[in-house]
Amino acid sequence: MFNKFKELLWQRKYIFLFVGLFLIVLSQRFLNDRQQGLKNSISSDGVGYYCYLPAAIIYHDFSYRFYYQEGNNIDPFFRPYIHPYKSRGVNKYYGGTAICLLPFFLVGVVISAITGTDMNGYTDTFLMLVSVAAIFYYLLSVFLLLRVGRFFSISDKISFATCLIFLFATNMFHYVIQEPSMSHIYSFFAVSLFLYCYMRLTEQVSTKRLLFLGFALALVALIRPVNVVVVLFTPFFSHNFKEYVLFLKLVFTTHIKGVVLFVFGSFLAVAIQFMFYYLQTGDFYVMTYDGESFDFAHPEILNVLFSYRKGLFVYVPLLLAAFIFILVTKNNRFKKTVFFITFSVFMYITASWYCWWYGGGFGLRPVIDVLPLFIIVCMLLYSKLQTKAKRIILISTLPFLFLCQLMAFQYSNKLMDGNNMTEDKFWDIFLKTDLAKINEGRMRKILERNEIQKTELLNYENDGDDPRVTNSGYHSNKACIVGEKNHFSKAFEFSVNSLRIKGPFYIIMECMVKTNKEGKDLGLILWIDERNNLVVWDEVFRSQFNEGIDGWVKMTHVVEVDGKFNNDISNIKIFAHTEKGDNLVDDLKYTIVKK
């Protein structure tokens, strides 16, 4: 009976994996009250990748003015950043991700038409379909990688297990489940597709296969142009470099028509991006990343690999283990050399980007795009091991699975700073999931090591005439109402200069809050402005803290303020904020600690 169940499970592995991942998505979207429901299905850079679809299919408006028309009922959260260009604006993000999402977007249009719901591109129907798309493309990538495994005589079970390990033990899991509108899972698919198409070409050269290979390479470039370096990996499918050169010679001498179609297919697909530029600006080419460039003379190699800010091997230690595994295994010297050259070139380019940490996100995001290379090499080398060694390697992946899932939890629940992690922050949250205890430890450490400069408490006891204050406080008679009618609590406000501090300093913020269900997104906020222009908005949320006695919750936040704000134009505000429900805030307090 058990053997029959295992056989059924294996035969229907893609269905069961889809259902399993979909249930994880549902639990994160609807059962985790620290999430924003389906809203984060399109978020961060994903807002820019996705916006081509409603602009082209629904509104036919590449000026993107439809985001600001009230009748369309589009949440401001989904408004993309539009890069200024001449008298117009242009979406700076490449269109490849939107092309991958197009079939699912069209399904959303059909469902909306049948059900009569809003067809604005951002209803729950469209948001859920983005999550479905990410799962679909991951499963399709697994299917392709299994076919590549067969080319190397690797069993499907080894290939499948390798793909699962690299999903659950790397930050790819986060971008499939939590941020499915980001480009990375679609790049992962495009790279897998290109390698599969090249593999098929080595089996039998034909005009059609060369054309498909061109389309696949174009998709790689349309999603993220840097990823075309995967062409350096193509010798991996030959036994040695001489065989690879002979194969290329065969292709170029006997299949000229196919080569022309390969070039034509690549250019035709990439031309889609030029068309997007033209529709937005009237020009076929626009430098949308103006001011953002590569510095190839000063690559941040050590930082991208080992820094606490975004180091690849710090936040995805499985890849360090995989790297060592590839190094120490015997034989396959040519194939391993091809892998190391391709990966080294990719990392050199990645480390040369002006923003080497690639903004917010969990771990070094770009490396997800080339994980198919790791998967193919690892499953090939693993398949050559003896049974005992295979078991040891398999068991040794368990700690990496645990660490990655824990860090993914920390990031998605806002315990991890996705942009400015430091060594102290890393070890403060290491193996921890309770923000209150994390902040308690931080505050204790800061207060033990440093000098308190200033502290103030606001308990609203002397604000009886303020309409925002009610006679129901925490261990007192007064509290401030924050919510639908009054979005902001009474705040502390002072200039940085008034602190008379040179260099960086800490701000410890505390308050007691009592919220209703609608107010769980209430935030405790540090605001820094320069001449009334907001430059820092740093916050924690009520949903990150466990409920205390009688519904009252203690919220804490610890922020290190950069010394660059020690000037005569920077001002600080500390307050609580939400736009939902009627919530109580009491005992608002801050402490300035000189570092």
XYZ file of C-alpha atoms in Angstrom:
595
model
C 0.000 0.000 0.000
C 2.764 2.411 0.980
C 4.738 1.575 -2.167
C 1.672 2.300 -4.303
C 1.258 5.648 -2.565
C 4.920 6.505 -3.218
C 4.503 5.545 -6.849
C 1.394 7.721 -7.161
C 3.171 10.581 -5.422
C 6.069 10.358 -7.843
C 3.860 10.064 -10.919
C 1.917 13.170 -9.870
C 4.921 15.021 -8.407
C 4.267 18.272 -10.264
C 0.641 18.360 -9.169
C 1.497 17.635 -5.542
C 4.319 20.190 -5.568
C 2.040 22.832 -7.057
C -0.651 22.133 -4.446
C 1.923 22.214 -1.649
C 3.431 25.523 -2.744
C -0.013 27.005 -3.364
C -1.097 26.067 0.173
C 2.038 27.777 1.519
C 1.079 30.900 -0.431
C -2.470 30.797 0.935
C -1.251 30.371 4.513
C 1.114 33.327 4.117
C -1.469 35.540 2.471
C -4.499 34.778 4.639
C -3.427 33.074 7.877
C -0.395 35.212 8.714
C -1.702 38.500 10.113
C 1.760 40.021 9.773
C 1.314 40.022 5.996
C -0.848 42.365 3.941
C -2.967 39.639 2.393
C -2.549 39.486 -1.388
C -1.191 43.027 -1.579
C 2.479 42.023 -1.520
C 1.951 39.803 -4.559
C 2.959 42.905 -6.534
C 5.528 44.889 -4.602
C 8.906 46.625 -4.691
C 10.524 46.443 -8.170
C 7.734 44.076 -9.143
C 5.396 47.076 -9.352
C 7.492 48.340 -12.258
C 7.814 44.962 -13.984
C 4.063 44.365 -13.807
C 2.730 47.784 -14.814
C 3.321 47.157 -18.526
C 0.357 44.750 -18.477
C -2.510 46.987 -17.290
C -1.020 49.841 -19.344
C -1.028 47.770 -22.553
C -4.018 45.441 -22.132
C -6.606 47.365 -20.111
C -5.918 51.100 -20.323
C -3.839 51.452 -23.525
C -2.016 54.240 -21.712
C 1.773 54.258 -21.512
C 1.755 57.625 -19.799
C 0.533 55.698 -16.713
C -1.951 58.437 -15.824
C -4.568 55.778 -15.157
C -2.960 55.096 -11.772
C -4.115 58.522 -10.590
C -7.718 58.390 -11.833
C -10.017 57.720 -8.888
C -12.553 55.768 -10.902
C -10.010 53.014 -11.542
C -9.770 52.219 -7.800
C -6.052 51.392 -7.917
C -4.322 51.457 -4.534
C -1.448 54.045 -4.526
C 0.752 51.170 -3.262
C 0.857 49.876 -6.858
C 1.943 53.094 -8.557
C 5.261 52.474 -10.342
C 8.286 54.724 -10.286
C 8.365 56.561 -13.628
C 11.787 57.755 -14.704
C 11.723 61.359 -16.022
C 12.519 61.546 -19.722
C 12.260 64.763 -21.729
C 8.702 66.014 -21.224
C 7.437 62.496 -20.521
C 8.246 59.605 -18.248
C 9.380 56.034 -18.838
C 9.171 52.816 -16.847
C 12.828 51.983 -16.256
C 12.274 48.249 -15.763
C 12.693 45.734 -18.576
C 9.599 44.046 -20.002
C 10.600 40.361 -19.876
C 8.873 39.672 -16.565
C 5.645 41.191 -17.895
C 5.862 38.906 -20.939
C 6.095 35.873 -18.635
C 3.105 37.125 -16.635
C 1.024 37.941 -19.727
C -0.859 34.591 -19.991
C -1.899 34.799 -16.338
C -2.902 38.435 -16.713
C -5.157 37.499 -19.643
C -6.745 34.774 -17.511
C -7.431 37.490 -14.925
C -9.088 39.623 -17.592
C -11.331 36.730 -18.642
C -12.269 35.849 -15.046
C -13.042 39.506 -14.301
C -15.222 39.760 -17.411
C -17.164 36.616 -16.497
C -17.644 37.486 -12.822
C -18.278 41.200 -13.391
C -15.584 42.300 -10.928
C -13.372 45.362 -11.418
C -10.973 44.942 -14.315
C -8.249 47.298 -13.151
C -5.422 44.761 -13.064
C -5.044 44.884 -9.276
C -8.035 43.057 -7.801
C -7.509 39.915 -5.740
C -7.985 37.848 -8.907
C -4.977 39.425 -10.616
C -2.875 39.422 -7.446
C -3.471 35.716 -6.819
C -2.663 34.873 -10.425
C 0.768 36.503 -10.015
C 1.490 34.042 -7.189
C 0.211 31.183 -9.330
C 2.497 32.341 -12.145
C 5.598 32.211 -9.931
C 4.788 28.649 -8.849
C 4.048 27.632 -12.444
C 7.363 28.939 -13.759
C 9.267 27.245 -10.961
C 7.586 23.922 -11.797
C 8.255 24.415 -15.499
C 11.910 25.090 -14.662
C 12.059 21.843 -12.684
C 10.604 19.996 -15.666
C 13.293 21.449 -17.943
C 16.107 20.733 -15.482
C 14.977 17.129 -15.161
C 15.291 16.833 -18.942
C 18.790 18.301 -18.741
C 19.563 15.749 -16.024
C 18.517 12.918 -18.324
C 20.971 14.224 -20.919
C 23.726 13.522 -18.383
C 22.178 10.153 -17.404
C 21.072 11.496 -14.011
C 17.981 9.900 -12.502
C 14.867 12.064 -12.283
C 14.729 11.507 -8.516
C 18.186 12.998 -7.988
C 17.386 15.933 -10.286
C 14.028 16.534 -8.605
C 15.493 16.370 -5.103
C 18.274 18.787 -6.079
C 15.736 21.263 -7.437
C 13.711 21.065 -4.211
C 16.766 21.559 -2.013
C 17.785 24.648 -3.972
C 14.241 25.988 -3.630
C 13.802 25.535 0.104
C 17.414 26.182 1.151
C 18.011 29.375 -0.855
C 16.354 32.768 -1.063
C 14.567 31.622 -4.233
C 11.832 30.301 -1.919
C 11.104 33.841 -0.754
C 10.746 35.160 -4.298
C 8.418 32.337 -5.310
C 6.176 32.626 -2.234
C 6.487 36.146 -0.813
C 7.472 38.438 -3.695
C 6.332 36.658 -6.876
C 6.278 39.813 -9.019
C 10.050 40.254 -8.769
C 12.001 39.148 -11.833
C 14.120 36.408 -10.269
C 11.981 33.293 -10.641
C 11.282 34.294 -14.263
C 15.019 34.722 -14.882
C 15.535 31.317 -13.269
C 13.042 29.893 -15.762
C 14.530 31.727 -18.762
C 18.049 30.491 -17.966
C 16.720 26.936 -17.507
C 14.889 27.223 -20.845
C 18.005 28.475 -22.645
C 20.134 25.621 -21.273
C 17.442 23.095 -22.187
C 17.183 24.477 -25.739
C 20.954 24.363 -26.121
C 20.999 20.782 -24.854
C 18.371 19.858 -27.457
C 20.501 21.521 -30.120
C 23.499 19.357 -29.197
C 21.330 16.264 -29.610
C 20.277 17.258 -33.125
C 21.097 20.488 -34.902
C 18.131 21.893 -36.811
C 16.856 25.243 -38.020
C 13.856 25.089 -35.704
C 15.979 24.364 -32.644
C 18.320 27.238 -33.450
C 15.324 29.553 -33.737
C 13.980 28.393 -30.358
C 17.424 28.864 -28.838
C 17.405 32.454 -30.109
C 14.000 33.115 -28.561
C 15.179 31.620 -25.241
C 18.306 33.787 -25.165
C 16.202 36.840 -26.004
C 13.893 36.090 -23.062
C 16.940 35.878 -20.797
C 18.015 39.323 -22.019
C 14.524 40.824 -21.851
C 14.211 39.947 -18.179
C 17.738 40.961 -17.168
C 20.373 41.631 -19.863
C 23.344 40.737 -17.633
C 22.152 37.147 -17.508
C 23.207 36.520 -21.120
C 26.569 35.498 -19.602
C 24.976 32.042 -19.289
C 26.140 31.466 -22.886
C 29.567 30.880 -21.294
C 28.084 27.763 -19.692
C 27.280 26.076 -23.031
C 30.638 24.179 -23.226
C 29.406 22.251 -20.166
C 27.352 20.105 -22.550
C 30.499 18.914 -24.360
C 33.130 16.499 -23.080
C 36.000 18.889 -23.722
C 36.770 22.229 -25.325
C 37.854 20.664 -28.636
C 34.504 18.907 -28.973
C 32.726 22.189 -28.193
C 34.635 24.056 -30.916
C 33.931 21.308 -33.442
C 30.233 21.487 -32.581
C 30.130 25.245 -33.136
C 32.012 24.792 -36.403
C 29.406 22.253 -37.499
C 26.569 24.640 -36.666
C 28.088 27.637 -38.456
C 29.170 25.731 -41.579
C 26.192 23.464 -42.220
C 23.244 25.398 -40.759
C 23.701 28.988 -41.920
C 19.963 29.449 -42.282
C 19.457 28.302 -38.688
C 22.176 30.678 -37.436
C 20.508 33.570 -39.262
C 17.170 32.619 -37.697
C 18.855 32.374 -34.290
C 20.117 35.954 -34.658
C 16.802 37.105 -36.119
C 14.775 35.430 -33.343
C 16.995 36.965 -30.677
C 16.709 40.443 -32.159
C 12.969 40.155 -32.850
C 12.220 39.255 -29.238
C 14.545 41.918 -27.810
C 12.879 44.456 -30.116
C 9.830 44.160 -27.874
C 11.697 46.262 -25.308
C 12.443 48.900 -27.951
C 8.740 48.938 -28.774
C 7.927 49.528 -25.099
C 10.341 52.485 -25.101
C 8.751 53.905 -28.258
C 5.202 53.636 -26.901
C 6.237 55.527 -23.773
C 8.563 58.180 -25.174
C 8.500 58.212 -28.971
C 12.136 57.040 -29.004
C 13.204 53.467 -29.689
C 16.050 53.509 -27.172
C 16.166 55.199 -23.803
C 18.854 55.004 -21.104
C 16.371 54.290 -18.313
C 19.035 53.522 -15.715
C 20.603 56.964 -16.080
C 22.927 57.592 -13.145
C 23.012 53.881 -12.265
C 26.003 52.139 -13.776
C 28.782 49.576 -13.456
C 32.215 50.322 -12.064
C 34.247 47.471 -13.517
C 37.474 48.861 -12.082
C 36.269 48.479 -8.492
C 34.087 45.372 -8.086
C 32.896 44.678 -4.537
C 33.686 40.947 -4.709
C 34.271 40.403 -0.996
C 31.157 42.344 -0.055
C 28.845 40.476 -2.404
C 30.165 37.163 -1.106
C 30.776 37.705 2.604
C 29.393 41.008 3.889
C 26.746 41.118 6.601
C 24.799 43.556 4.468
C 23.969 41.161 1.635
C 26.781 38.614 1.402
C 25.773 35.648 -0.748
C 27.434 33.054 1.464
C 26.171 34.704 4.667
C 22.487 34.643 3.745
C 22.526 31.555 1.513
C 25.162 29.315 3.136
C 24.002 26.359 1.027
C 25.745 27.975 -1.940
C 29.026 28.132 -0.017
C 28.629 24.430 0.767
C 27.780 23.742 -2.884
C 30.801 25.756 -3.996
C 33.102 23.699 -1.739
C 31.402 20.458 -2.842
C 32.071 21.303 -6.493
C 35.697 22.179 -5.712
C 36.581 19.020 -3.776
C 34.840 16.402 -5.913
C 37.061 14.484 -8.283
C 36.886 14.180 -12.072
C 34.748 16.336 -14.385
C 37.540 18.918 -14.382
C 36.488 20.461 -17.694
C 32.846 20.856 -16.676
C 33.782 22.309 -13.298
C 36.109 24.782 -15.008
C 33.266 25.896 -17.267
C 31.036 26.405 -14.227
C 33.649 28.405 -12.300
C 34.426 30.630 -15.284
C 30.736 31.357 -15.919
C 29.967 31.994 -12.271
C 33.093 34.150 -11.805
C 32.211 36.360 -14.771
C 28.642 36.681 -13.512
C 29.807 37.600 -10.003
C 32.345 40.099 -11.362
C 29.587 41.902 -13.277
C 27.207 41.661 -10.321
C 29.811 43.048 -7.926
C 30.578 45.939 -10.293
C 27.065 47.426 -10.125
C 27.095 50.774 -8.340
C 24.586 49.434 -5.777
C 26.321 46.107 -5.154
C 23.752 45.084 -2.492
C 20.903 45.641 -5.011
C 18.652 47.592 -2.679
C 16.096 45.951 -0.455
C 15.484 42.234 -0.522
C 16.403 38.937 1.075
C 20.004 38.075 0.309
C 21.868 38.812 -2.907
C 18.892 38.583 -5.263
C 20.610 38.420 -8.697
C 22.249 35.052 -7.987
C 18.818 33.378 -8.006
C 18.843 33.957 -11.773
C 21.812 31.607 -12.295
C 20.897 28.924 -9.770
C 20.206 26.492 -12.672
C 23.991 26.365 -13.132
C 24.477 25.298 -9.513
C 21.675 22.764 -9.780
C 23.011 21.139 -12.955
C 26.595 20.894 -11.655
C 25.572 19.633 -8.219
C 23.158 16.989 -9.461
C 25.767 15.723 -11.934
C 28.527 15.462 -9.313
C 26.128 14.046 -6.713
C 24.973 11.320 -9.095
C 28.578 10.030 -9.357
C 28.940 9.487 -5.583
C 28.659 6.203 -3.734
C 25.417 5.496 -1.855
C 26.916 6.221 1.573
C 28.353 9.548 0.440
C 25.005 10.483 -1.102
C 23.234 9.912 2.208
C 25.775 12.011 4.101
C 25.455 14.877 1.609
C 21.665 14.688 1.695
C 21.517 14.791 5.502
C 24.014 17.652 5.592
C 21.574 19.860 3.652
C 19.062 19.840 6.543
C 20.745 22.648 8.570
C 20.791 24.817 5.437
C 17.076 24.182 4.902
C 16.383 25.214 8.487
C 18.551 28.357 8.340
C 17.107 29.553 5.051
C 13.503 29.042 6.126
C 14.200 30.822 9.412
C 15.811 33.796 7.655
C 12.967 33.885 5.108
C 10.563 34.084 8.073
C 12.628 36.859 9.648
C 12.684 38.839 6.423
C 9.006 38.455 5.535
C 8.005 39.321 9.113
C 10.214 42.431 9.051
C 12.658 41.214 11.679
C 15.511 41.458 9.172
C 16.541 44.799 7.698
C 16.432 44.087 3.977
C 18.635 47.021 3.016
C 21.064 47.962 5.787
C 22.002 44.842 7.720
C 25.142 45.053 9.845
C 27.152 42.563 11.860
C 25.371 43.633 15.074
C 21.931 43.389 13.490
C 22.731 39.967 12.040
C 23.743 38.455 15.362
C 20.969 40.286 17.234
C 18.356 38.331 15.247
C 20.320 35.111 14.701
C 17.989 32.137 15.330
C 15.378 34.487 16.876
C 11.763 35.120 15.845
C 10.360 37.351 18.627
C 10.866 41.037 17.817
C 10.094 42.166 21.374
C 12.900 39.987 22.763
C 15.235 40.985 19.934
C 14.698 44.682 20.667
C 14.979 44.088 24.402
C 18.414 42.568 23.857
C 19.448 45.399 21.543
C 18.349 48.071 24.014
C 20.113 46.384 26.911
C 23.345 46.093 24.932
C 23.185 49.699 23.713
C 22.443 51.112 27.166
C 25.255 49.101 28.764
C 27.865 50.251 26.265
C 26.869 53.830 25.531
C 25.850 57.109 27.147
C 22.227 58.278 27.348
C 21.969 61.751 25.886
C 18.290 62.534 26.261
C 14.966 60.860 27.086
C 11.338 62.009 27.075
C 7.967 60.432 27.942
C 4.522 61.443 26.656
C 1.583 59.956 28.598
C -1.088 62.494 27.536
C -2.127 63.166 31.164
C -1.982 66.916 30.581
C -3.771 66.868 27.239
C -7.383 66.585 28.381
C -8.577 69.322 26.010
C -7.043 67.652 22.952
C -9.826 65.967 20.901
C -7.363 63.198 20.030
C -7.086 62.199 23.712
C -9.532 59.827 25.433
C -10.069 58.879 29.099
C -8.804 55.318 28.773
C -5.061 54.853 29.102
C -2.542 52.215 29.986
C -2.155 52.370 33.796
C -3.208 56.017 33.507
C -6.268 58.116 32.715
C -5.430 59.269 29.204
C -4.418 57.861 25.821
C -4.245 59.187 22.253
C -6.689 57.905 19.647
C -5.075 56.989 16.321
C -6.923 55.569 13.338
C -9.493 56.361 10.698
C -10.307 59.905 11.880
C -6.881 60.802 13.266
C -3.995 59.148 11.412
C -1.152 60.398 13.626
C -0.537 60.405 17.347
C 0.778 63.477 19.080
C 4.476 63.448 18.204
C 7.896 64.325 19.522
C 9.666 66.749 17.219
C 13.151 68.238 17.509
C 16.155 69.207 15.397
C 19.203 66.949 15.266
C 21.387 69.955 16.051
C 19.628 70.382 19.403
C 21.073 67.034 20.515
C 24.629 68.391 20.226
C 25.946 64.990 19.125
C 28.777 64.433 16.697
C 28.680 61.214 14.710
C 26.024 58.459 14.674
C 23.623 57.806 17.543
C 20.813 55.448 18.537
C 17.155 56.267 19.037
C 15.237 53.842 21.232
C 11.477 54.274 20.779
C 8.766 52.722 22.952
C 5.004 52.966 23.338
C 1.962 51.041 24.557
C -0.845 50.443 22.068
C -4.266 48.835 22.124
C -5.563 48.076 18.645
C -8.592 46.540 17.054
C -8.350 44.039 14.214
C -8.207 46.784 11.585
C -5.367 48.559 13.342
C -2.776 45.803 13.281
C -0.804 47.780 10.700
C -0.332 50.586 13.229
C 3.278 51.680 13.079
C 5.740 53.251 15.503
C 7.670 55.592 13.265
C 10.931 57.484 13.104
C 10.701 60.358 10.597
C 13.690 62.435 9.512
C 13.247 65.348 7.122
C 15.563 67.956 5.657
C 13.866 71.292 4.956
C 10.512 69.475 5.133
C 11.591 66.859 2.562
C 11.238 63.346 3.976
C 14.524 61.401 3.852
C 13.950 58.601 6.402
C 10.768 56.732 7.321
C 11.629 53.815 9.608
C 8.899 51.850 11.396
C 7.784 48.706 13.163
C 4.209 47.434 13.152
C 1.747 46.310 15.800
C 1.426 42.949 14.021
C 5.091 42.211 14.755
C 4.420 42.046 18.508
C 2.447 39.529 20.533
C -0.624 40.821 22.353
C -0.126 41.561 26.048
C -2.326 42.013 29.139
C -5.852 43.395 28.526
C -5.065 43.853 24.837
C -2.246 46.325 25.446
C 0.964 45.710 23.511
C 4.402 47.180 24.106
C 6.001 48.251 20.837
C 9.719 48.988 20.676
C 12.014 50.123 17.907
C 15.772 50.678 17.824
C 17.277 52.764 15.023
C 20.859 53.829 14.411
C 20.898 57.307 12.884
C 23.746 58.071 10.510
C 26.064 60.910 11.458
C 25.363 62.600 8.108
C 22.148 63.947 9.633
C 24.123 66.014 12.158
C 23.423 69.304 10.417
C 21.212 72.362 10.781
C 18.544 71.185 8.300
C 17.618 67.743 9.703
C 14.615 67.297 11.979
C 13.292 64.219 13.755
C 9.701 63.227 14.496
C 8.586 60.215 16.518
C 4.940 59.154 16.439
C 2.434 56.350 15.912
C 0.428 56.086 12.693
C -2.415 54.141 11.123
C -5.415 54.983 8.968
C -7.651 52.126 10.090
C -9.932 51.598 13.086
C -9.810 53.394 16.444
C -6.657 52.537 18.380
C -5.110 53.788 21.616
C -1.508 54.919 22.053
C 0.018 55.674 25.458
C 3.404 56.143 27.138
C 5.173 57.240 23.952
C 8.858 57.500 24.839
C 12.201 57.958 23.167
C 15.789 57.719 24.392
C 18.768 59.189 22.540
C 21.975 57.216 23.108
C 25.315 58.531 21.936
C 27.260 55.827 20.119
